[in-house]
Each structure stands twice: as C-alpha cells, then as structure tokens.
Coordinates of C-alpha atoms in Angstrom, one line a residue:
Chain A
X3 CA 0.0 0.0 0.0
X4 CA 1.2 3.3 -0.7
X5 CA 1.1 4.1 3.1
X6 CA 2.4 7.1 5.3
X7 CA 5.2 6.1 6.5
X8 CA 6.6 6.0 3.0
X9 CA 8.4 9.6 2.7
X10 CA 11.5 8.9 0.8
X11 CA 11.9 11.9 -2.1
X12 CA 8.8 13.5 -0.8
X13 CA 8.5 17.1 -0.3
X14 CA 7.5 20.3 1.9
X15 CA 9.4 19.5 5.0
X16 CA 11.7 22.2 5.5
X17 CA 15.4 22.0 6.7
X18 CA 16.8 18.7 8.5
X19 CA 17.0 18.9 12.1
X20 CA 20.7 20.1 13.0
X21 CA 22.4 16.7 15.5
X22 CA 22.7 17.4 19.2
X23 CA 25.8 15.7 21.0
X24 CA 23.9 15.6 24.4
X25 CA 20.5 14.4 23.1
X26 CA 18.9 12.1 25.9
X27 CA 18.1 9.0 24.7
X28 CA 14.4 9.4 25.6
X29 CA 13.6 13.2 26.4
X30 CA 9.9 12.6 28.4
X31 CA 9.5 9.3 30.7
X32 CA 6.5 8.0 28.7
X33 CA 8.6 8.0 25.5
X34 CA 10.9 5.3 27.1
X35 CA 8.0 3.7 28.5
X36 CA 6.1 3.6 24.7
X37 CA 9.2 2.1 23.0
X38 CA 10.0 -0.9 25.6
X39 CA 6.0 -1.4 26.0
X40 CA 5.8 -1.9 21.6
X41 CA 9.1 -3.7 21.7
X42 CA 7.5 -6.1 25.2
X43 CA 4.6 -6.3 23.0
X44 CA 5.3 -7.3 20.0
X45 CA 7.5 -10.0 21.2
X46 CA 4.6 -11.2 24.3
X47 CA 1.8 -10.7 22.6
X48 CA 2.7 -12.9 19.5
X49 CA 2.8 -9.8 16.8
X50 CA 6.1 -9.5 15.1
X51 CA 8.2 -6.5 13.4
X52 CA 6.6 -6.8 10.2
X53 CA 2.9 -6.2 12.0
X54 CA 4.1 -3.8 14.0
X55 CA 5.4 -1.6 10.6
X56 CA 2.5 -2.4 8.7
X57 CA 0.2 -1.1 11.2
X58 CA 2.4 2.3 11.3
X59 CA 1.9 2.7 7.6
X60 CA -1.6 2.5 8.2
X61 CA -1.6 5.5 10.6
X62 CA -3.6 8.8 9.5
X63 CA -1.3 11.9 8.9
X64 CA -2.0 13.1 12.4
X65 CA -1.5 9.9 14.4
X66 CA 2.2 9.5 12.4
X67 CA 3.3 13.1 12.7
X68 CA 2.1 14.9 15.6
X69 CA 3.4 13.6 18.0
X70 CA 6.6 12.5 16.8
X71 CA 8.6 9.3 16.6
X72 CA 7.8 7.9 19.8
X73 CA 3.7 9.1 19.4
X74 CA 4.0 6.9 15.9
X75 CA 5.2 3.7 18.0
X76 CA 2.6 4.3 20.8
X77 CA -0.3 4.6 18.1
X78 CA 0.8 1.8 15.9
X79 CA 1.7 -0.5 18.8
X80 CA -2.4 0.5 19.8
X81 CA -3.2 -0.6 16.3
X82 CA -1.1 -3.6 16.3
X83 CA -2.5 -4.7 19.7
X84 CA -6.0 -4.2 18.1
X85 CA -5.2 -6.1 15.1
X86 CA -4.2 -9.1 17.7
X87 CA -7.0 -8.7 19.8
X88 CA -4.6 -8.2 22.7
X89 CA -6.7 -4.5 22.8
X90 CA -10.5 -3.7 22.4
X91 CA -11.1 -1.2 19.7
X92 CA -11.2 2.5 21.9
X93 CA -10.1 0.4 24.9
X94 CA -6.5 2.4 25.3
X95 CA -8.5 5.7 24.4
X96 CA -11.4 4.6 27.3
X97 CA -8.5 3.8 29.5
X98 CA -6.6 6.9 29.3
X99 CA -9.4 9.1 29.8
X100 CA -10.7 7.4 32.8
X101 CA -7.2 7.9 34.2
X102 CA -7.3 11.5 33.8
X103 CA -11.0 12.2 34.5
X104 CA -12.3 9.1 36.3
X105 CA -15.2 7.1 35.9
X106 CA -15.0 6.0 31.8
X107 CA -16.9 3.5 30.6
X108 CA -14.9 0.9 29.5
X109 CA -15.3 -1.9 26.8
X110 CA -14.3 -5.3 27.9
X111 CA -11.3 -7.4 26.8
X112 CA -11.6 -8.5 23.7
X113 CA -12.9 -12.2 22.8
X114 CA -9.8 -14.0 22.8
X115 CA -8.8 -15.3 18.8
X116 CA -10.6 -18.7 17.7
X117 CA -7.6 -21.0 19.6
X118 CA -8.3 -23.6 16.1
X119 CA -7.3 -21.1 14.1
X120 CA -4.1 -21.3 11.9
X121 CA -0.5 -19.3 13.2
X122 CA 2.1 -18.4 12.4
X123 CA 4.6 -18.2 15.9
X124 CA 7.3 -15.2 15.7
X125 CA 10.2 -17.5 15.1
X126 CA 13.4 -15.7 16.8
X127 CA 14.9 -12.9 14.4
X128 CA 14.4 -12.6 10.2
X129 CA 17.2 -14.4 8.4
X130 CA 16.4 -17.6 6.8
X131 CA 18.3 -20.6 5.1
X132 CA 16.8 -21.1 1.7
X133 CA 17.7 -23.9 -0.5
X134 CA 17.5 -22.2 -3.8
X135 CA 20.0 -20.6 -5.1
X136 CA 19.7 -16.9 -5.6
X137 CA 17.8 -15.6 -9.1
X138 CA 20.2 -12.4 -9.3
X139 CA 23.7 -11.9 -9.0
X140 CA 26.4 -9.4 -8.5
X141 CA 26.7 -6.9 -11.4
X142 CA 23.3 -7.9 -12.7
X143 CA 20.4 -5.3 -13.9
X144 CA 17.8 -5.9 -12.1
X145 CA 14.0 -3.9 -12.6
X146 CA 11.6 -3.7 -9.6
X147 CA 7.9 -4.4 -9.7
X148 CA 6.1 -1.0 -11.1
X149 CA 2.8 -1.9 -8.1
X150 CA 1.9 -1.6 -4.7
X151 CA 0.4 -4.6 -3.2
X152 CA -3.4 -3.2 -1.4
X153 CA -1.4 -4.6 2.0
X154 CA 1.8 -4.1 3.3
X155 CA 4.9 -3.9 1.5
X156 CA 8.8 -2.8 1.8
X157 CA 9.4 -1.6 -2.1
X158 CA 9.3 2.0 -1.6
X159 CA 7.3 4.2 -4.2
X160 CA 10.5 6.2 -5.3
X161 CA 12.2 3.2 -6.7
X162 CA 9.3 1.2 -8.0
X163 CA 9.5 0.5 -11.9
X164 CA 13.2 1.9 -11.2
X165 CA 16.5 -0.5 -13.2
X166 CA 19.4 -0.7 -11.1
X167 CA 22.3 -2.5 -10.2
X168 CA 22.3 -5.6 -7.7
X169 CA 25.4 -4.7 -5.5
X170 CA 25.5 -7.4 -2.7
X171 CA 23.5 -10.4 -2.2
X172 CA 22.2 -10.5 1.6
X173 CA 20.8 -13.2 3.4
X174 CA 17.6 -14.7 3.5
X175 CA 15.2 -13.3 5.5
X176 CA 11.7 -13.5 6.6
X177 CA 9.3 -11.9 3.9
X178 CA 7.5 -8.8 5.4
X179 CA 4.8 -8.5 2.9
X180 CA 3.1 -11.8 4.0
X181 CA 4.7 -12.1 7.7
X182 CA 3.0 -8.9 8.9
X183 CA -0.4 -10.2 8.3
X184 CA 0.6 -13.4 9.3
X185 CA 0.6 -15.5 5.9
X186 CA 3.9 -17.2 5.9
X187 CA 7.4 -16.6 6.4
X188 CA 7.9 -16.8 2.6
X189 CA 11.9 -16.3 3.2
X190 CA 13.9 -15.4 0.0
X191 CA 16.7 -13.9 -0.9
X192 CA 17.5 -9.6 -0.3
X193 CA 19.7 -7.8 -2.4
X194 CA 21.1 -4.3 -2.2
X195 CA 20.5 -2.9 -5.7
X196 CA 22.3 0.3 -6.4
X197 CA 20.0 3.1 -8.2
X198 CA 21.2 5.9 -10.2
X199 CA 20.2 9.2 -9.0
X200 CA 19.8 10.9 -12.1
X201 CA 17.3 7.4 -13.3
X202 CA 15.5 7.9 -10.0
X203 CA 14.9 12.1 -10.3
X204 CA 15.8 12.9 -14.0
X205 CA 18.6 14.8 -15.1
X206 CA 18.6 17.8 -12.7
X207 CA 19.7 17.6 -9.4
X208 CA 22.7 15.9 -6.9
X209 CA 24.8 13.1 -8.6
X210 CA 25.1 10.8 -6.0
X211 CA 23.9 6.4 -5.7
X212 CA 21.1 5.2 -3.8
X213 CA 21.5 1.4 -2.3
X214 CA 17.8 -0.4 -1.3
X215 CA 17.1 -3.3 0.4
X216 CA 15.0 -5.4 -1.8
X217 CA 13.5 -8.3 -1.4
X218 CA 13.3 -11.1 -4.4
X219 CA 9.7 -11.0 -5.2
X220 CA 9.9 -7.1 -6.1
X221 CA 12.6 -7.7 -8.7
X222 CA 12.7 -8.8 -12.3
X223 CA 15.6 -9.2 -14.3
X224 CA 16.0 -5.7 -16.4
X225 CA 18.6 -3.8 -18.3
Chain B
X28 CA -17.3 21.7 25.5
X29 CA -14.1 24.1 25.4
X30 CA -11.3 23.9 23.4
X31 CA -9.0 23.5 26.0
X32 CA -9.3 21.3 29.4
X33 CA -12.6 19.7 29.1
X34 CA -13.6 16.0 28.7
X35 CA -13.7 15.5 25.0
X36 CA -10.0 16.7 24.8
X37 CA -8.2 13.7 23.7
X38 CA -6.0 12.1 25.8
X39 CA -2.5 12.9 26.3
X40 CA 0.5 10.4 24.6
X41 CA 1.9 10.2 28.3
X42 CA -1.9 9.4 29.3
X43 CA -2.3 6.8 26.8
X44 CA 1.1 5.6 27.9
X45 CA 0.1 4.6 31.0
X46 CA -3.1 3.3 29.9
X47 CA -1.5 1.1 27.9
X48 CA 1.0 0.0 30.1
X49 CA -1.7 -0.6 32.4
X50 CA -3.6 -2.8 30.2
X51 CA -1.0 -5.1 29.2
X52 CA 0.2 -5.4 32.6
X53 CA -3.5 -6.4 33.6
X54 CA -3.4 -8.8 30.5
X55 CA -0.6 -10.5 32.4
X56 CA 1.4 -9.8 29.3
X57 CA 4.1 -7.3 30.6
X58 CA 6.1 -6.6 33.9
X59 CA 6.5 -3.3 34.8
X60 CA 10.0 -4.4 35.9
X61 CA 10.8 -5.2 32.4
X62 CA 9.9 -1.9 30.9
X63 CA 12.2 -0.5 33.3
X64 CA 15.2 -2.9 32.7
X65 CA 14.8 -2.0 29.0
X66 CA 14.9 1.8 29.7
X67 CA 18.0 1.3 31.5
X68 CA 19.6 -0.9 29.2
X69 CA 19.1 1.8 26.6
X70 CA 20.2 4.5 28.3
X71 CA 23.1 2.9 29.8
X72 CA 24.4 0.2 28.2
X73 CA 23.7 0.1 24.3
X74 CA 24.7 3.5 22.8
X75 CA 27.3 4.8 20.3
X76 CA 30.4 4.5 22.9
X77 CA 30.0 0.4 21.3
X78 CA 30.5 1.6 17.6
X79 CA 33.1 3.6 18.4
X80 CA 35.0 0.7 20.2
X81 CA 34.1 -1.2 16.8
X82 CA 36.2 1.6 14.5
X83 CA 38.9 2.1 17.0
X84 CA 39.5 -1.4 16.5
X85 CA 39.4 -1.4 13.1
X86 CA 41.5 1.8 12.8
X87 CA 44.6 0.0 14.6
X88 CA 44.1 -3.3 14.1
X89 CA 44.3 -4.3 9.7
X90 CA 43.3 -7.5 10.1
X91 CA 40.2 -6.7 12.0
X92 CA 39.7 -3.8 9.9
X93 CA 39.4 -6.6 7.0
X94 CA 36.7 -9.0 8.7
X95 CA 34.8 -6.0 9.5
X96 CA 34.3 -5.1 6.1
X97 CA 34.2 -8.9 4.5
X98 CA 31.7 -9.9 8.0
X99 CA 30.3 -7.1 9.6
X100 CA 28.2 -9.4 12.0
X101 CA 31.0 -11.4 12.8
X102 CA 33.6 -9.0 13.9
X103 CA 31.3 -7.0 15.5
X104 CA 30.3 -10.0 17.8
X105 CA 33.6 -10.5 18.6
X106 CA 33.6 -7.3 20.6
X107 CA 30.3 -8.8 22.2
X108 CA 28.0 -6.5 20.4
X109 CA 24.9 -8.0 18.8
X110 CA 21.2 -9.1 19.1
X111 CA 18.0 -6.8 18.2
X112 CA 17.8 -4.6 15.1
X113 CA 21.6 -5.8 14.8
X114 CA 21.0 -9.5 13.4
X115 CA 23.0 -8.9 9.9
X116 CA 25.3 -5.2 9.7
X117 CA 26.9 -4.4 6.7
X118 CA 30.1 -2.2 7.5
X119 CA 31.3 0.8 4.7
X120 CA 33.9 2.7 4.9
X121 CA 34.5 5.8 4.1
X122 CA 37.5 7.2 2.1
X123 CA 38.6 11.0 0.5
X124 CA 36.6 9.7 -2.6
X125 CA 33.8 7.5 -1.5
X126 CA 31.1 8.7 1.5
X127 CA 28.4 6.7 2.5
X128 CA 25.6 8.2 4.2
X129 CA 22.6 5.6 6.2
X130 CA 18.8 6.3 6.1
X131 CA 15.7 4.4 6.7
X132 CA 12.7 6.1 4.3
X133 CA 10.0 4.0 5.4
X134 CA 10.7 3.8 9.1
X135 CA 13.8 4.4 11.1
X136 CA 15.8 1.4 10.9
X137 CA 18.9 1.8 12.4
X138 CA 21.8 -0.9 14.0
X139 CA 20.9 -0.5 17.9
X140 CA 23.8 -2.8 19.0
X141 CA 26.3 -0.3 17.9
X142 CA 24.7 3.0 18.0
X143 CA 21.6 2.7 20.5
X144 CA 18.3 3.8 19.7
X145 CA 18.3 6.4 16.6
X146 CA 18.7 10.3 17.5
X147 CA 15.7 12.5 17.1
X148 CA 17.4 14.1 13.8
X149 CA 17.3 10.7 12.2
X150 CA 13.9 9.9 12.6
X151 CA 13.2 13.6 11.3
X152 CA 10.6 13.2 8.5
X153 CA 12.7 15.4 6.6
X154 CA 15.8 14.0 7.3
X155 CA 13.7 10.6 5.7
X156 CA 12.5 12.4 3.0
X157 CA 15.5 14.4 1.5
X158 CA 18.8 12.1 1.9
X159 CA 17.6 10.0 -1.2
X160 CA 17.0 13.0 -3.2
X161 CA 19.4 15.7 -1.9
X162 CA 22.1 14.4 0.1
X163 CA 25.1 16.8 -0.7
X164 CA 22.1 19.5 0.6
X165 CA 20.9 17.9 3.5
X166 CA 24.7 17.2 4.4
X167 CA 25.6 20.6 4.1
X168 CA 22.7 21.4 6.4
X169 CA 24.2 19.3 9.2
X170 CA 27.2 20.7 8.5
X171 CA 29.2 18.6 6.9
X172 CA 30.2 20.0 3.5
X173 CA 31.4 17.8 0.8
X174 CA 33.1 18.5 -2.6
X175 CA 31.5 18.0 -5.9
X176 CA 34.1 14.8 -6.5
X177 CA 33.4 12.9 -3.7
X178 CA 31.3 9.9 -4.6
X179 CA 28.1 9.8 -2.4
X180 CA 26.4 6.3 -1.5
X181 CA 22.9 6.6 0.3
X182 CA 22.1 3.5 2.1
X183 CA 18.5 3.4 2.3
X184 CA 18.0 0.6 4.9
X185 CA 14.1 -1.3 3.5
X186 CA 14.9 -4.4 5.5
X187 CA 16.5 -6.1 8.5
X188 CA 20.3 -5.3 7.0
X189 CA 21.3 -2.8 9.2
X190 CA 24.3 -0.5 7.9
X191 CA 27.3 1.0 9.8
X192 CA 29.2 3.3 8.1
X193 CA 33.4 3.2 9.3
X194 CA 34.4 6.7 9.4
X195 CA 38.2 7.9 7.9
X196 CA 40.6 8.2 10.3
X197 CA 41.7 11.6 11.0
X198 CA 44.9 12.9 10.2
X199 CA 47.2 13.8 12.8
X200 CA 45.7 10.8 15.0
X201 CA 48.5 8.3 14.3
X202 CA 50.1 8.7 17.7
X203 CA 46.8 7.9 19.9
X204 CA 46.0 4.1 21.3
X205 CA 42.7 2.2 20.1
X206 CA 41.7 3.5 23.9
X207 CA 42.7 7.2 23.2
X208 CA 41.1 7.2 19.6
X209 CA 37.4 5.7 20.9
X210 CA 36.2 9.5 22.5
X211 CA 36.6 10.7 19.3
X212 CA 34.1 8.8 17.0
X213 CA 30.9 9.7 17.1
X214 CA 27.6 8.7 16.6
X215 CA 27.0 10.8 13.6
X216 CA 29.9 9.7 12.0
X217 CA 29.1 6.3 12.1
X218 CA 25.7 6.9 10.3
X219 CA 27.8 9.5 7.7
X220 CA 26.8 12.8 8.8
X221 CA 29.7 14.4 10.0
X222 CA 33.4 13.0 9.4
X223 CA 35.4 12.6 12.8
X224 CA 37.9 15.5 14.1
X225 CA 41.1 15.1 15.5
X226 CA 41.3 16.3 18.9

C-alpha cells in the first residue's frame, strides 16, 4: 500500500534537524515507556516487526506526525495490539481518559482469537536458510515491480518500476509483505540494488547512488 | 465543551502511555520491571560508545579492519556486540573519494547494537525524505560539507540489514592508542553525517 510512513523523495518539510551531541536517549519518561511497551509487546503478545510496521503505515497523517517518533510507535503499537485482539477497539483511548478524569466507561477485553485457528509463531529474528540458489547476481540489472500490493509492503514508491544495479547479495530473510499479516514466512533472498540518482529524479539535481534493500519477489531481471 | 481542558480533549500520549502499560500489565502480558530494565539498558548500556570501540578497532588493528568489512556481523560480535535490530550489519567505509551516508525512508531502521536507539534528527521526517533526493544538501545542512568529486552512497536501509558506516581516520591521529582514539568517534559519524575531528 502506498502508506504514510513511505516519505523517501517526498516534499515540503523544511530543513533537517541540525544533530545534538547531548541528546537524551528518551527526552519525556513515557517516551521510554512507549518504546519498551511496543518492543515487550510485539514480542509477548505474538505480533512480530513486520505487523508492527504495517500497522504504522496505516496510521492517518495526524497519528504519524504529531506527536513524533515515539507518538507513531505508541499509536501503531495501539493498532497492532487491536489487530491481535490483545486490545479492544477505543479500549487504550477509554482507558486513558478514565485515568485523567475518572469514571470512563470501559469496553471489555476483547474475545480472545478462535484457539483452532491457523498461526504463524514469531520465530526468533528474520534471516532464513533457503535452499535455492539466488535468481540475481552481482553486477546484474535488475528492474523492480512497477505496483503496490493493497497490503503491506517494503518496495518503496520512489524506486518502483526503477533499473538498477544488484550490488550485494544479503541473506535470506523472513518476507515482510506476508509475515505482517501473518501469511507465511515466505523467506527469499534480499539484495542491495544500487540506483542511479539521475534514473530515480531525472537529469537535474545531486549526482550521487542510492542502495535499497529489496526483497526477491519485487525484482525482475532488467537492463 | 471548550477547546482547551474539558472531557472531550483527547488524551494525552503520556496518558495513553500509561493506559497502555496498564492494560498489558492487567493482561498478564508485561512486567513493569521489564519496561524499566529495557529503559536502563538503553540509556546505559547500548549506545554509540560500542560503535566507536568497533572503529577504534578497526582503525589499529588491519586484520580486523578486513573482517569488518568482508563480515560485519562477525567481527562486531567479537567485541560482544549484537542481538535486536543488529542480526546482519553491513560495514562501509568511508575514504577521501567515497562517503556513504545511512537512512531508513520507510521507518527508522537503524543498527541498535552499535549506535543505541536512533537520534531525534534521524527519525526527522525530513531527514527521511531528503537524503535520497538531496544528500550533498541535507549534508551541508548538518554541516558537513562535501566536494563536488566525492562519490556519495545513500544507504536506504528497507529491511533487517542494518548498515554502519566506518568513518576515515583523522589525520594527525597516528600517535593515539585504540583506547585514546574511541572518545573521538561519534555517533553521527558512524551513520555519515559528519566526518570525525582530531582532537
């Protein structure tokens, strides 16, 4: 899906936030407290990394930006949570206001997920052995798919239907697009495919190289 | 209902915060104790000072410098760092000629075994945005300016490869010990955003 959380070339920003030496690591207490809550979560709760991303790129403009980094995690690790049934929809909303004002009404926990139902258990990490050997090489022109899947996805817009040049061959790894809706590990190959930046943005502009992280199924061979 | 103070005023993110922690503790699915030992752990242990013990090494030591760059994983785990959002790290260098710079467009993904959790500028929607279509800009912005010659890489990290970027060593530097040359690296010049200073 062509989601929020996909910015890269995208426009009307302003300038990049200058780097501060003696940045604490989490500048409010609840921002600490939101990370290692999504990070507990996602591991206790039986989600996994590729949910938790999916459900940020489902996140209204507001819920991603406004409140920053750590505001995106807390809402998509509320949206992730729901997803699982782990939350009730409004529950963390309900919750929240009945600390602050008292005496919310409250939905009940939500019915716990049909136990007969398939799953798909978090297994530790993302890299994958794969017997198959791997479709592109070193050196090779490679093209990525010119689509966006209706659900999650890690091609980003600004290289899709883009030809570049596969510069390392990673490892295996779990495929996000069907782990984060919990549809299979699907674990192929990942190459880092070196784009142009003249091919990517036309003839104007930097000259520089862009490396991406992508995995097999978005790839065709090219030239 | 007024704009500011009444009921309908959605809650705060520190509200919701501990609404949510709440829940999930009352779900039996979290221990407030572990929330805290993650904190901790993150703003104690797992920072930048690991990377830099990582380049130090590699800037005295060739043959480590070599299994760094062939087996980034490897070499780092021979210092002892690894684990989360650090299973597989690619290590570039950079030279006079070459400069890579690291980036995550569609999240923030970013090697937490060697630099921590990501600074606030990194996770900057505009920092996102512009370093695949503007680098030399957005460089120069952060004050780091590069000439027209130099050969810029962007490393837009999409997946569970996480890169880190080994800095040039400064001149002037050859005298100091792997121990006197780790206060010098920094975090920013391990992602590619500033080149490291000699003292």
């Amino acid at each position: 899906m062509d989601g929020i959380a996909d910015l890269g070339g995208t426009s009307g920003w302003g300038p990049v936030s200058p780097p501060r030496a003696d940045e604490p690591v989490f500048p409010e207490p609840w921002q600490g407290r939101a990370t290692a809550l999504t990070i507990l979560a996602i591991r206790l709760s039986g989600r996994n990394i590729d949910a938790f991303r999916y459900a940020q790129d489902r996140l209204d403009r507001a819920a991603y930006l406004d409140q920053g980094y750590f505001g995106r995690w807390l809402n998509a690790a509320e949206l992730m949570l729901v997803d699982g049934a782990v939350l009730a929809p409004g529950e963390l909303d309900a919750r929240a206001r009945d600390l602050r004002d008292g005496h919310f009404e409250q939905p009940g926990e939500p019915a716990r997920p049909d136990p007969s139902a398939p799953a798909w258990p978090a297994a530790p990490g993302s890299l994958r052995t794969v017997d198959a050997a791997p479709a592109f090489a070193v050196g090779q022109w490679v093209r990525t798919k010119n689509s966006s899947p209706p659900g999650p996805t890690r091609l980003p817009g600004y290289v899709r239907g883009q030809v570049g040049v596969v510069e390392v061959v990673q490892p295996a790894a779990v495929f996000p697009d069907t782990n984060a809706q919990f549809q299979g590990e699907n674990p192929q190959y990942v190459y880092s495919v070196r784009f142009d930046s003249h091919e990517l943005w036309g003839e104007h502009g930097d000259s520089f190289a862009v490396t991406v992280e992508l995995f097999e199924n978005y790839l065709e061979a090219g030239s | 209902m007024t704009a500011a103070g009444g009921a309908d005023r959605a809650p705060s993110a520190a509200l919701r915060t501990a609404a949510l922690e709440q829940l999930l503790v009352e779900r039996g699915l979290v221990d407030p104790r572990m929330v805290d030992a993650f904190i901790a752990n993150y703003e104690t242990n797992v920072g930048p000072l690991n990377g830099a013990k990582v380049v130090a090494r590699a800037w005295t030591d060739p043959d480590y410098r070599r299994r760094l760059l062939a087996e980034g994983t490897a070499a780092i785990k021979e210092l002892g760092f690894g684990g989360s959002q650090g299973e597989h790290i690619v290590v570039v260098e950079n030279t006079p000629a070459t400069h890579n710079v690291v980036v995550c467009t569609l999240c923030s993904c970013y090697p937490w075994p060697v630099l921590g959790l990501p600074p606030s500028w990194y996770k900057d929607p505009a920092y996102r945005a512009r370093m695949v279509r503007e680098p030399r800009t957005v460089l120069a912005e952060m004050g780091l300016e590069l000439g027209d010659d130099v050969q810029i890489t962007v490393r837009d990290s999409t997946s569970e490869v996480r890169w880190l970027v080994l800095p040039e060593r400064p001149a002037g530097t050859e005298h100091l010990s792997e121990e006197e040359l780790v206060p010098l690296i920094t975090r920013d010049a391990m992602v590619g955003v500033a080149k490291v200073a000699a003292p």
